[in-house]
Every structure is written in C-alpha cells, then in structure tokens.
PDB file of C-alpha atoms in Angstrom:
ATOM      1  CA  UNK Y  24     -34.785 -23.497 -40.254  1.00  0.00           C
ATOM      2  CA  UNK Y  25     -34.760 -19.953 -41.741  1.00  0.00           C
ATOM      3  CA  UNK Y  26     -36.948 -18.605 -38.836  1.00  0.00           C
ATOM      4  CA  UNK Y  27     -34.659 -20.249 -36.423  1.00  0.00           C
ATOM      5  CA  UNK Y  28     -31.663 -18.514 -37.945  1.00  0.00           C
ATOM      6  CA  UNK Y  29     -33.605 -15.214 -37.896  1.00  0.00           C
ATOM      7  CA  UNK Y  30     -34.100 -15.703 -34.247  1.00  0.00           C
ATOM      8  CA  UNK Y  31     -30.551 -16.774 -33.225  1.00  0.00           C
ATOM      9  CA  UNK Y  32     -28.699 -14.189 -35.333  1.00  0.00           C
ATOM     10  CA  UNK Y  33     -29.978 -11.205 -33.461  1.00  0.00           C
ATOM     11  CA  UNK Y  34     -29.386 -13.022 -30.106  1.00  0.00           C
ATOM     12  CA  UNK Y  35     -25.797 -13.927 -31.170  1.00  0.00           C
ATOM     13  CA  UNK Y  36     -25.069 -10.256 -32.085  1.00  0.00           C
ATOM     14  CA  UNK Y  37     -26.488  -9.095 -28.812  1.00  0.00           C
ATOM     15  CA  UNK Y  38     -24.476 -11.570 -26.949  1.00  0.00           C
ATOM     16  CA  UNK Y  39     -21.310 -10.557 -28.695  1.00  0.00           C
ATOM     17  CA  UNK Y  40     -21.978  -6.942 -28.090  1.00  0.00           C
ATOM     18  CA  UNK Y  41     -22.514  -7.573 -24.335  1.00  0.00           C
ATOM     19  CA  UNK Y  42     -19.786 -10.010 -23.707  1.00  0.00           C
ATOM     20  CA  UNK Y  43     -16.503  -8.781 -22.130  1.00  0.00           C
ATOM     21  CA  UNK Y  44     -14.411  -9.692 -25.155  1.00  0.00           C
ATOM     22  CA  UNK Y  45     -11.017  -8.307 -26.098  1.00  0.00           C
ATOM     23  CA  UNK Y  46     -12.460  -5.168 -27.588  1.00  0.00           C
ATOM     24  CA  UNK Y  47     -14.444  -4.428 -24.449  1.00  0.00           C
ATOM     25  CA  UNK Y  48     -11.381  -5.139 -22.255  1.00  0.00           C
ATOM     26  CA  UNK Y  49      -9.400  -2.877 -24.417  1.00  0.00           C
ATOM     27  CA  UNK Y  50     -11.843  -0.067 -24.212  1.00  0.00           C
ATOM     28  CA  UNK Y  51     -12.015  -0.402 -20.450  1.00  0.00           C
ATOM     29  CA  UNK Y  52      -8.283  -0.160 -20.188  1.00  0.00           C
ATOM     30  CA  UNK Y  53      -7.955   2.775 -22.520  1.00  0.00           C
ATOM     31  CA  UNK Y  54     -10.535   4.800 -20.486  1.00  0.00           C
ATOM     32  CA  UNK Y  55      -8.198   4.903 -17.452  1.00  0.00           C
ATOM     33  CA  UNK Y  56      -6.534   8.241 -17.152  1.00  0.00           C
ATOM     34  CA  UNK Y  57      -2.863   7.777 -18.512  1.00  0.00           C
ATOM     35  CA  UNK Y  58      -1.467  10.079 -15.938  1.00  0.00           C
ATOM     36  CA  UNK Y  59      -2.921   8.107 -13.131  1.00  0.00           C
ATOM     37  CA  UNK Y  60      -1.716   4.766 -14.462  1.00  0.00           C
ATOM     38  CA  UNK Y  61       1.692   6.139 -14.847  1.00  0.00           C
ATOM     39  CA  UNK Y  62       1.870   7.618 -11.532  1.00  0.00           C
ATOM     40  CA  UNK Y  63       0.845   4.340  -9.900  1.00  0.00           C
ATOM     41  CA  UNK Y  64       3.513   2.358 -11.949  1.00  0.00           C
ATOM     42  CA  UNK Y  65       6.071   4.551 -10.212  1.00  0.00           C
ATOM     43  CA  UNK Y  66       5.208   2.515  -7.031  1.00  0.00           C
ATOM     44  CA  UNK Y  67       5.840  -0.854  -8.601  1.00  0.00           C
ATOM     45  CA  UNK Y  68       8.935  -1.235  -6.464  1.00  0.00           C
ATOM     46  CA  UNK Y  69       6.601  -1.850  -3.557  1.00  0.00           C
ATOM     47  CA  UNK Y  70       4.723  -4.855  -5.112  1.00  0.00           C
ATOM     48  CA  UNK Y  71       5.338  -8.257  -3.563  1.00  0.00           C
ATOM     49  CA  UNK Y  72       5.145 -10.309  -0.445  1.00  0.00           C
ATOM     50  CA  UNK Y  73       7.613  -9.267   2.180  1.00  0.00           C
ATOM     51  CA  UNK Y  74       8.802 -10.779   5.567  1.00  0.00           C
ATOM     52  CA  UNK Y  75      11.205  -9.872   8.274  1.00  0.00           C
ATOM     53  CA  UNK Y  76      11.675  -8.239  11.627  1.00  0.00           C
ATOM     54  CA  UNK Y  77      11.259  -4.957  13.325  1.00  0.00           C
ATOM     55  CA  UNK Y  78      11.014  -3.238  16.566  1.00  0.00           C
ATOM     56  CA  UNK Y  79       8.916  -0.444  18.134  1.00  0.00           C
ATOM     57  CA  UNK Y  80       8.967   1.595  21.268  1.00  0.00           C
ATOM     58  CA  UNK Y  81       5.678   1.102  23.103  1.00  0.00           C
ATOM     59  CA  UNK Y  82       3.912   3.939  24.915  1.00  0.00           C
ATOM     60  CA  UNK Y  83       5.373   2.682  28.152  1.00  0.00           C
ATOM     61  CA  UNK Y  84       8.805   3.080  26.714  1.00  0.00           C
ATOM     62  CA  UNK Y  85       9.703  -0.534  26.288  1.00  0.00           C
ATOM     63  CA  UNK Y  86      11.119  -2.002  23.120  1.00  0.00           C
ATOM     64  CA  UNK Y  87       9.043  -4.690  21.459  1.00  0.00           C
ATOM     65  CA  UNK Y  88      10.421  -6.802  18.777  1.00  0.00           C
ATOM     66  CA  UNK Y  89       8.207  -8.294  16.214  1.00  0.00           C
ATOM     67  CA  UNK Y  90       8.009 -10.557  13.068  1.00  0.00           C
ATOM     68  CA  UNK Y  91       6.396  -8.779  10.144  1.00  0.00           C
ATOM     69  CA  UNK Y  92       4.819  -9.768   6.926  1.00  0.00           C
ATOM     70  CA  UNK Y  93       3.600  -7.313   4.199  1.00  0.00           C
ATOM     71  CA  UNK Y  94       1.469  -8.240   1.060  1.00  0.00           C
ATOM     72  CA  UNK Y  95       1.543  -5.366  -1.379  1.00  0.00           C
ATOM     73  CA  UNK Y  96      -0.833  -5.867  -4.364  1.00  0.00           C
ATOM     74  CA  UNK Y  97      -2.216  -4.117  -7.415  1.00  0.00           C
ATOM     75  CA  UNK Y  98      -6.034  -3.641  -7.051  1.00  0.00           C
ATOM     76  CA  UNK Y  99      -8.835  -2.086  -9.172  1.00  0.00           C
ATOM     77  CA  UNK Y 100      -7.181  -2.414 -12.565  1.00  0.00           C
ATOM     78  CA  UNK Y 101      -3.733  -1.454 -11.289  1.00  0.00           C
ATOM     79  CA  UNK Y 102      -4.973   2.022 -10.249  1.00  0.00           C
ATOM     80  CA  UNK Y 103      -4.877   1.215  -6.445  1.00  0.00           C
ATOM     81  CA  UNK Y 104      -2.294  -0.540  -4.408  1.00  0.00           C
ATOM     82  CA  UNK Y 105      -3.259  -2.528  -1.144  1.00  0.00           C
ATOM     83  CA  UNK Y 106      -0.787  -2.931   1.616  1.00  0.00           C
ATOM     84  CA  UNK Y 107      -1.651  -5.532   4.185  1.00  0.00           C
ATOM     85  CA  UNK Y 108       0.611  -5.975   7.140  1.00  0.00           C
ATOM     86  CA  UNK Y 109       0.601  -8.147  10.219  1.00  0.00           C
ATOM     87  CA  UNK Y 110       3.025  -8.018  13.071  1.00  0.00           C
ATOM     88  CA  UNK Y 111       3.532 -10.944  15.451  1.00  0.00           C
ATOM     89  CA  UNK Y 112       5.288 -10.902  18.875  1.00  0.00           C
ATOM     90  CA  UNK Y 113       8.891 -12.275  18.364  1.00  0.00           C
ATOM     91  CA  UNK Y 114       8.799 -14.046  21.777  1.00  0.00           C
ATOM     92  CA  UNK Y 115       5.377 -15.673  20.985  1.00  0.00           C
ATOM     93  CA  UNK Y 116       4.571 -15.687  17.177  1.00  0.00           C
ATOM     94  CA  UNK Y 117       1.052 -16.840  17.922  1.00  0.00           C
ATOM     95  CA  UNK Y 118       0.298 -13.361  19.387  1.00  0.00           C
ATOM     96  CA  UNK Y 119      -0.596 -10.712  16.743  1.00  0.00           C
ATOM     97  CA  UNK Y 120       0.682  -7.296  17.937  1.00  0.00           C
ATOM     98  CA  UNK Y 121      -0.482  -5.291  14.893  1.00  0.00           C
ATOM     99  CA  UNK Y 122      -2.739  -5.672  11.841  1.00  0.00           C
ATOM    100  CA  UNK Y 123      -3.134  -3.027   9.362  1.00  0.00           C
ATOM    101  CA  UNK Y 124      -4.442  -2.313   5.907  1.00  0.00           C
ATOM    102  CA  UNK Y 125      -3.664   0.669   3.658  1.00  0.00           C
ATOM    103  CA  UNK Y 126      -4.463   1.793   0.122  1.00  0.00           C
ATOM    104  CA  UNK Y 127      -2.597   4.095  -2.066  1.00  0.00           C
ATOM    105  CA  UNK Y 128      -4.026   5.873  -5.156  1.00  0.00           C
ATOM    106  CA  UNK Y 129      -3.329   9.013  -7.193  1.00  0.00           C
ATOM    107  CA  UNK Y 130      -5.734  11.718  -8.227  1.00  0.00           C
ATOM    108  CA  UNK Y 131      -4.993  13.433 -11.550  1.00  0.00           C
ATOM    109  CA  UNK Y 132      -7.350  16.248 -10.386  1.00  0.00           C
ATOM    110  CA  UNK Y 133      -5.018  17.156  -7.421  1.00  0.00           C
ATOM    111  CA  UNK Y 134      -1.803  15.690  -8.877  1.00  0.00           C
ATOM    112  CA  UNK Y 135      -1.230  13.910  -5.483  1.00  0.00           C
ATOM    113  CA  UNK Y 136      -1.062  10.477  -4.038  1.00  0.00           C
ATOM    114  CA  UNK Y 137      -3.131   9.552  -1.176  1.00  0.00           C
ATOM    115  CA  UNK Y 138      -2.273   7.100   1.482  1.00  0.00           C
ATOM    116  CA  UNK Y 139      -5.174   5.769   3.551  1.00  0.00           C
ATOM    117  CA  UNK Y 140      -4.341   3.463   6.454  1.00  0.00           C
ATOM    118  CA  UNK Y 141      -6.498   1.489   8.805  1.00  0.00           C
ATOM    119  CA  UNK Y 142      -5.017   0.117  12.098  1.00  0.00           C
ATOM    120  CA  UNK Y 143      -6.139  -0.433  15.520  1.00  0.00           C
ATOM    121  CA  UNK Y 144      -9.451   1.281  15.007  1.00  0.00           C
ATOM    122  CA  UNK Y 145      -7.877   4.469  13.532  1.00  0.00           C
ATOM    123  CA  UNK Y 146      -7.986   5.809  10.081  1.00  0.00           C
ATOM    124  CA  UNK Y 147      -5.124   8.000   8.668  1.00  0.00           C
ATOM    125  CA  UNK Y 148      -5.428   9.758   5.417  1.00  0.00           C
ATOM    126  CA  UNK Y 149      -2.439  11.671   4.274  1.00  0.00           C
ATOM    127  CA  UNK Y 150      -0.448  12.782   1.155  1.00  0.00           C
ATOM    128  CA  UNK Y 151       2.695  10.760   0.931  1.00  0.00           C
ATOM    129  CA  UNK Y 152       6.023  11.695  -0.622  1.00  0.00           C
ATOM    130  CA  UNK Y 153       7.016   9.290  -3.425  1.00  0.00           C
ATOM    131  CA  UNK Y 154      10.598   9.249  -4.703  1.00  0.00           C
ATOM    132  CA  UNK Y 155      12.749   6.830  -6.574  1.00  0.00           C
ATOM    133  CA  UNK Y 156      12.292   3.638  -4.568  1.00  0.00           C
ATOM    134  CA  UNK Y 157      11.234   5.577  -1.534  1.00  0.00           C
ATOM    135  CA  UNK Y 158       7.895   6.355   0.089  1.00  0.00           C
ATOM    136  CA  UNK Y 159       7.401   8.686   3.118  1.00  0.00           C
ATOM    137  CA  UNK Y 160       4.201   9.586   4.975  1.00  0.00           C
ATOM    138  CA  UNK Y 161       3.721  11.622   8.102  1.00  0.00           C
ATOM    139  CA  UNK Y 162       0.994  12.003  10.610  1.00  0.00           C
ATOM    140  CA  UNK Y 163       0.493  15.372  12.605  1.00  0.00           C
ATOM    141  CA  UNK Y 164      -1.264  15.586  15.785  1.00  0.00           C
ATOM    142  CA  UNK Y 165      -1.548  18.587  18.181  1.00  0.00           C
ATOM    143  CA  UNK Y 166       1.300  17.331  20.387  1.00  0.00           C
ATOM    144  CA  UNK Y 167       3.740  15.635  17.916  1.00  0.00           C
ATOM    145  CA  UNK Y 168       4.465  14.556  14.395  1.00  0.00           C
ATOM    146  CA  UNK Y 169       5.369  10.970  13.310  1.00  0.00           C
ATOM    147  CA  UNK Y 170       6.820  10.136  10.025  1.00  0.00           C
ATOM    148  CA  UNK Y 171       7.651   6.875   8.351  1.00  0.00           C
ATOM    149  CA  UNK Y 172      10.312   6.617   5.661  1.00  0.00           C
ATOM    150  CA  UNK Y 173      10.351   3.413   3.454  1.00  0.00           C
ATOM    151  CA  UNK Y 174      13.310   2.720   1.218  1.00  0.00           C
ATOM    152  CA  UNK Y 175      13.410  -0.248  -1.208  1.00  0.00           C
ATOM    153  CA  UNK Y 176      16.050  -2.138  -3.149  1.00  0.00           C
ATOM    154  CA  UNK Y 177      15.157  -4.939  -5.326  1.00  0.00           C
ATOM    155  CA  UNK Y 178      15.115  -7.405  -2.460  1.00  0.00           C
ATOM    156  CA  UNK Y 179      14.866  -5.272   0.668  1.00  0.00           C
ATOM    157  CA  UNK Y 180      12.446  -2.990   2.451  1.00  0.00           C
ATOM    158  CA  UNK Y 181      13.944  -0.795   5.227  1.00  0.00           C
ATOM    159  CA  UNK Y 182      11.611   1.395   7.081  1.00  0.00           C
ATOM    160  CA  UNK Y 183      12.069   3.592  10.063  1.00  0.00           C
ATOM    161  CA  UNK Y 184       9.643   5.669  12.148  1.00  0.00           C
ATOM    162  CA  UNK Y 185      10.444   8.855  13.963  1.00  0.00           C
ATOM    163  CA  UNK Y 186       8.570  11.420  16.111  1.00  0.00           C
ATOM    164  CA  UNK Y 187       9.178  15.096  16.724  1.00  0.00           C
ATOM    165  CA  UNK Y 188       7.620  17.184  19.432  1.00  0.00           C
ATOM    166  CA  UNK Y 189       9.426  20.537  18.319  1.00  0.00           C
ATOM    167  CA  UNK Y 190       8.041  21.061  14.806  1.00  0.00           C
ATOM    168  CA  UNK Y 191      10.796  18.916  13.187  1.00  0.00           C
ATOM    169  CA  UNK Y 192      13.880  20.450  14.733  1.00  0.00           C
ATOM    170  CA  UNK Y 193      14.841  16.992  16.200  1.00  0.00           C
ATOM    171  CA  UNK Y 194      13.529  13.597  15.439  1.00  0.00           C
ATOM    172  CA  UNK Y 195      13.619  10.448  17.560  1.00  0.00           C
ATOM    173  CA  UNK Y 196      13.485   7.107  15.951  1.00  0.00           C
ATOM    174  CA  UNK Y 197      10.747   4.836  17.696  1.00  0.00           C
ATOM    175  CA  UNK Y 198      10.305   2.159  14.890  1.00  0.00           C
ATOM    176  CA  UNK Y 199      12.281   0.046  12.489  1.00  0.00           C
ATOM    177  CA  UNK Y 200      11.576  -2.676  10.083  1.00  0.00           C
ATOM    178  CA  UNK Y 201      13.718  -4.725   7.707  1.00  0.00           C
ATOM    179  CA  UNK Y 202      12.030  -6.989   5.226  1.00  0.00           C
ATOM    180  CA  UNK Y 203      13.129  -9.265   2.351  1.00  0.00           C
ATOM    181  CA  UNK Y 204      11.047  -9.795  -0.738  1.00  0.00           C
ATOM    182  CA  UNK Y 205       9.590 -13.373  -0.811  1.00  0.00           C
ATOM    183  CA  UNK Y 206       7.893 -13.022  -4.233  1.00  0.00           C
TER     184      UNK Y 206
END
C-alpha cells in the first residue's frame, strides 16, 4: 500500500500541475496585454447576430436588393472578432449573392486596429477607424476609393458604402444595409 501511495502521489501532483485548472486559466488570461483587451472591448457593440435588408449598385449600374445576415463573435480569448456575412437575393432567397468573412484585431505594438476581409476571392487588409458605436474602413485602388461606414445603436446596424474618384472631394453612395440585432 505504501509503495502504491509513493507511486500515485507524484503522478497526482504532475497531473495537477499539467491540468488546465482555475490557476492555469487565470494565468493564461492575465498574460494577454491589457491594452489589447481593452481596445477590443471598445468593439463590443458589434457582437451579436444581425439580419435585415440592403441594396448595392452592381458594376452594370443596376440596383440589387438583398437579405443579409451577419454573425459577429469573439474569438481567440476575446482578442479577435470574426464577422461572417451572407447576402441572399431578395427576389430569390435561395441564391447567395455575397459571402464574406472578416477578422478584427488590435496591435499594441502599432496602436492600431486591423480589418482583414475575405470576399469573392479577394483579401482586403486595412486600418479601420473606430469610434463610439461606429466603425469605418476604406479601400484605395488606383482609380477610386471605397469606404464603408457602420453605425450601431443597441438594436440596429446601419451601414453605407460610398465611392470617390476625385480623391474624396465628392462621394457617391452605392451600398446600404439596415440590420436588426437578433441576439
């Protein structure tokens, strides 16, 4: 019996040291940079499941209306936010007209947020502008600039997209989305 206790006691201590108990979980949480966690909490207004309608102007110049869902979730220990969106043709909801994934994170080293979006085979990485209940990101190309401005209330997400071809002197709206929080 004594030899069994001598054998099991070191094994039990080793298992306790290696198990992800409350002390280990607390140590993991406390190692996250406080500035990064605080910066990400500024975006908590986006978290939730959202649904509603929108419209966009297609490259051919026609207006396409769509049904939209957005799932915005904390990821990676609440230091990353994922945004999964899907648009369906309003005339035929079986037809998906857009599917996108984006991630938002914050770098303490640069003091900036990063928005990285994946849609239609393209990847966009930009530095967004974060305000109180607002989020804006822009994409610059040689011929034009597009910007998307998101405004949130407790239950609503309003987003517009605009383009400029004259360096920001004039903007033309080509996108709008109005969503309600489901959860």
